[in-house]
XYZ file of C-alpha atoms in Angstrom:
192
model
C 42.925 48.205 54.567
C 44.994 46.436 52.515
C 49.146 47.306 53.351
C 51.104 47.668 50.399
C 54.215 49.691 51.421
C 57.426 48.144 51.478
C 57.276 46.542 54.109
C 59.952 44.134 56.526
C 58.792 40.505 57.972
C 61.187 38.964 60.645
C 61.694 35.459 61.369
C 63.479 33.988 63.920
C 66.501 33.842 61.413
C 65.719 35.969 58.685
C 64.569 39.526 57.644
C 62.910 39.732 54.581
C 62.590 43.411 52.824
C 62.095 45.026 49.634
C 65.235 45.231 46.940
C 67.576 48.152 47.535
C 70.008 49.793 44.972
C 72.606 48.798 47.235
C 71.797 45.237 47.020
C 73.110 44.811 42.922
C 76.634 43.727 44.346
C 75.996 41.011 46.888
C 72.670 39.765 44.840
C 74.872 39.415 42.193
C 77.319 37.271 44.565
C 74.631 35.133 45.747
C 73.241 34.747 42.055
C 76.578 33.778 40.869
C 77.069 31.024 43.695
C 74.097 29.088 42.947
C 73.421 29.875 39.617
C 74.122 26.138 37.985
C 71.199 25.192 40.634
C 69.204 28.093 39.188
C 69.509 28.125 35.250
C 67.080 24.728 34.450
C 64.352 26.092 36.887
C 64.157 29.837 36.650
C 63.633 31.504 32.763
C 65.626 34.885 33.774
C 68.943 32.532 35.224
C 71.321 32.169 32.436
C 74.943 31.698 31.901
C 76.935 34.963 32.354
C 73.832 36.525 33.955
C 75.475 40.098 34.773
C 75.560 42.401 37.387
C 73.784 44.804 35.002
C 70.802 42.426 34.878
C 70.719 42.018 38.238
C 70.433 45.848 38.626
C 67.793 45.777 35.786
C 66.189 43.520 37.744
C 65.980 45.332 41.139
C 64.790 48.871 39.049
C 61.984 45.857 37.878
C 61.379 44.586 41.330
C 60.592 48.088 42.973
C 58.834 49.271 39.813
C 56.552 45.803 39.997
C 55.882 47.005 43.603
C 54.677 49.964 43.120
C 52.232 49.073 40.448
C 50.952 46.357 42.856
C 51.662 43.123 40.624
C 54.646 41.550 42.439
C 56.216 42.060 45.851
C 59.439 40.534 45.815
C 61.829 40.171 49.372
C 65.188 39.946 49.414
C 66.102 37.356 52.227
C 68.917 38.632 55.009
C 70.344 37.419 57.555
C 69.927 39.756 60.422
C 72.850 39.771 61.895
C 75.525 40.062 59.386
C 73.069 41.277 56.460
C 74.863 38.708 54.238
C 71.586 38.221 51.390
C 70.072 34.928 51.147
C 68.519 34.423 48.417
C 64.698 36.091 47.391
C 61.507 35.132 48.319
C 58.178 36.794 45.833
C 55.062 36.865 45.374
C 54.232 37.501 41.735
C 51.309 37.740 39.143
C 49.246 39.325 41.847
C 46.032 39.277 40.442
C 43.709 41.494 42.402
C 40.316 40.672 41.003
C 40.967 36.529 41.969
C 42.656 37.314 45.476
C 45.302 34.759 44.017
C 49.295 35.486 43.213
C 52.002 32.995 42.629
C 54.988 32.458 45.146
C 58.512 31.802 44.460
C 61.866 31.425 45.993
C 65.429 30.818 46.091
C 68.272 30.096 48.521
C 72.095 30.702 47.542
C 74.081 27.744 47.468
C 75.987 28.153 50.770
C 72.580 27.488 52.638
C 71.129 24.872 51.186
C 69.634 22.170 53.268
C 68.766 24.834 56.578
C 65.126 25.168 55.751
C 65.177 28.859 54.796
C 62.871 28.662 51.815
C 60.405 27.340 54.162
C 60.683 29.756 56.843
C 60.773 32.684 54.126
C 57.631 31.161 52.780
C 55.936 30.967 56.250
C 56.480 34.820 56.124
C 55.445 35.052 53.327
C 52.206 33.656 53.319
C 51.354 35.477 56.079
C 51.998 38.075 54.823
C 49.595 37.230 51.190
C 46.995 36.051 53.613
C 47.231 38.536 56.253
C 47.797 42.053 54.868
C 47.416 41.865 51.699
C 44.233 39.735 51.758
C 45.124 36.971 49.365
C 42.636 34.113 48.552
C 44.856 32.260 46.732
C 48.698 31.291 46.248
C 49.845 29.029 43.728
C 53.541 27.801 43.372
C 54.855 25.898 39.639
C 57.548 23.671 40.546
C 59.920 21.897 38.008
C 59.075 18.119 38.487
C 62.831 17.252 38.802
C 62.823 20.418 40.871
C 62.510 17.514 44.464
C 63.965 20.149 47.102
C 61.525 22.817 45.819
C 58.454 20.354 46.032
C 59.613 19.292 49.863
C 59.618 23.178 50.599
C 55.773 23.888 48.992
C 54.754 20.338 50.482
C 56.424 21.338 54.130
C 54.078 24.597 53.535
C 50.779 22.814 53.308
C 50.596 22.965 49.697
C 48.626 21.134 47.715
C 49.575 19.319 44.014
C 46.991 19.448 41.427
C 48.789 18.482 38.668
C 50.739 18.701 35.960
C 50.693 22.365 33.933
C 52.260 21.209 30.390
C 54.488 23.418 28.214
C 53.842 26.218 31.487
C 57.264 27.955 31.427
C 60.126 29.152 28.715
C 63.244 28.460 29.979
C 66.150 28.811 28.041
C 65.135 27.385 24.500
C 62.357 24.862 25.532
C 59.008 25.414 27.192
C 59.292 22.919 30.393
C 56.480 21.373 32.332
C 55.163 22.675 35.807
C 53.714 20.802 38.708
C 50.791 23.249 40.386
C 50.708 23.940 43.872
C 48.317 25.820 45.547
C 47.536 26.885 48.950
C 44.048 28.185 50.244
C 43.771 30.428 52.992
C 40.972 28.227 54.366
C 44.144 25.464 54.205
C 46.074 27.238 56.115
C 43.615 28.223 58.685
C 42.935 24.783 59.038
C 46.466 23.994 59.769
C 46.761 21.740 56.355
C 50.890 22.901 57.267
C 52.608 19.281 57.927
C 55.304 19.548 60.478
C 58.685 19.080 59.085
């Protein structure tokens, strides 16, 4: 049976868990910390980008979960509950077994190797309970730290999407990553 309750996944230094109301204030905090390292990679990180749209986009996030076509975690740190950043799995397309996989760290924690560790949970998680085939990660070609993290998970490239993703004004190309669960059963991960 395939588990698709909100659900928690621990790591030795994070807890990642489903959006909460609660969460629009210090989301918004992290958002605004890191968002000059967010606006050229991500199409919904903008200038100004408002507490309102931030609570838009939790409403989004547990709507999305419910209908089964995104899963999206927000990353906290046990201990103090400060949030992290988010960690997602998105375009979950049923019929293929396949969904994308994205993340973000705030600016404070840069450089720890959270976005890996968040994305060892979460493929796990895709490949365990929910049964993914599949995950494939776009990643800005000037985007370097982001390609370290899906390399560091076992990853593979397989080229360049062109034109793959609006952001801001201009449609921006996409290196494709994807992992296999056969890949990561045959421990294709590459120590850091």
């Amino acid at each position: 049976m395939i588990e698709l309750a909100p659900t928690e996944l621990l790591t030795r230094r994070l807890r990642l868990r489903p959006p909460r109301r609660s969460d629009a204030a210090p989301l918004q905090e992290a958002i605004e910390e890191t968002l000059d390292q967010l606006v050229p990679y991500l199409p919904w990180a903008r200038p100004g980008h408002s507490r309102a749209e931030t609570r838009r986009y939790l409403r989004a996030s547990r709507i999305a979960w419910a209908r089964r076509t995104a899963f999206e975690f927000v990353l906290e740190a046990p201990s103090s509950g400060a949030i992290l950043g988010i960690a997602s799995l998105h375009r979950v397309d049923w019929l293929r077994h396949c969904a994308g996989m994205g993340y973000w760290v705030r600016r404070s924690r840069f450089g720890q190797g959270l976005a890996v560790e968040a994305g060892e949970a979460l493929l796990g998680h895709a490949f365990d309970a929910l049964l993914l085939h599949r995950i494939e990660a776009l990643v800005a070609p000037a985007n370097k730290p982001s390609q370290r993290v899906v390399e560091k998970l076992g990853f593979t490239c397989e080229g360049l999407a062109r034109d793959a993703e609006l952001i801001g004004s201009n449609f921006v190309d996409h290196l494709q990553y994807s992992l296999l669960e056969s890949d990561r059963l045959d421990g294709a991960r590459t120590e850091a």
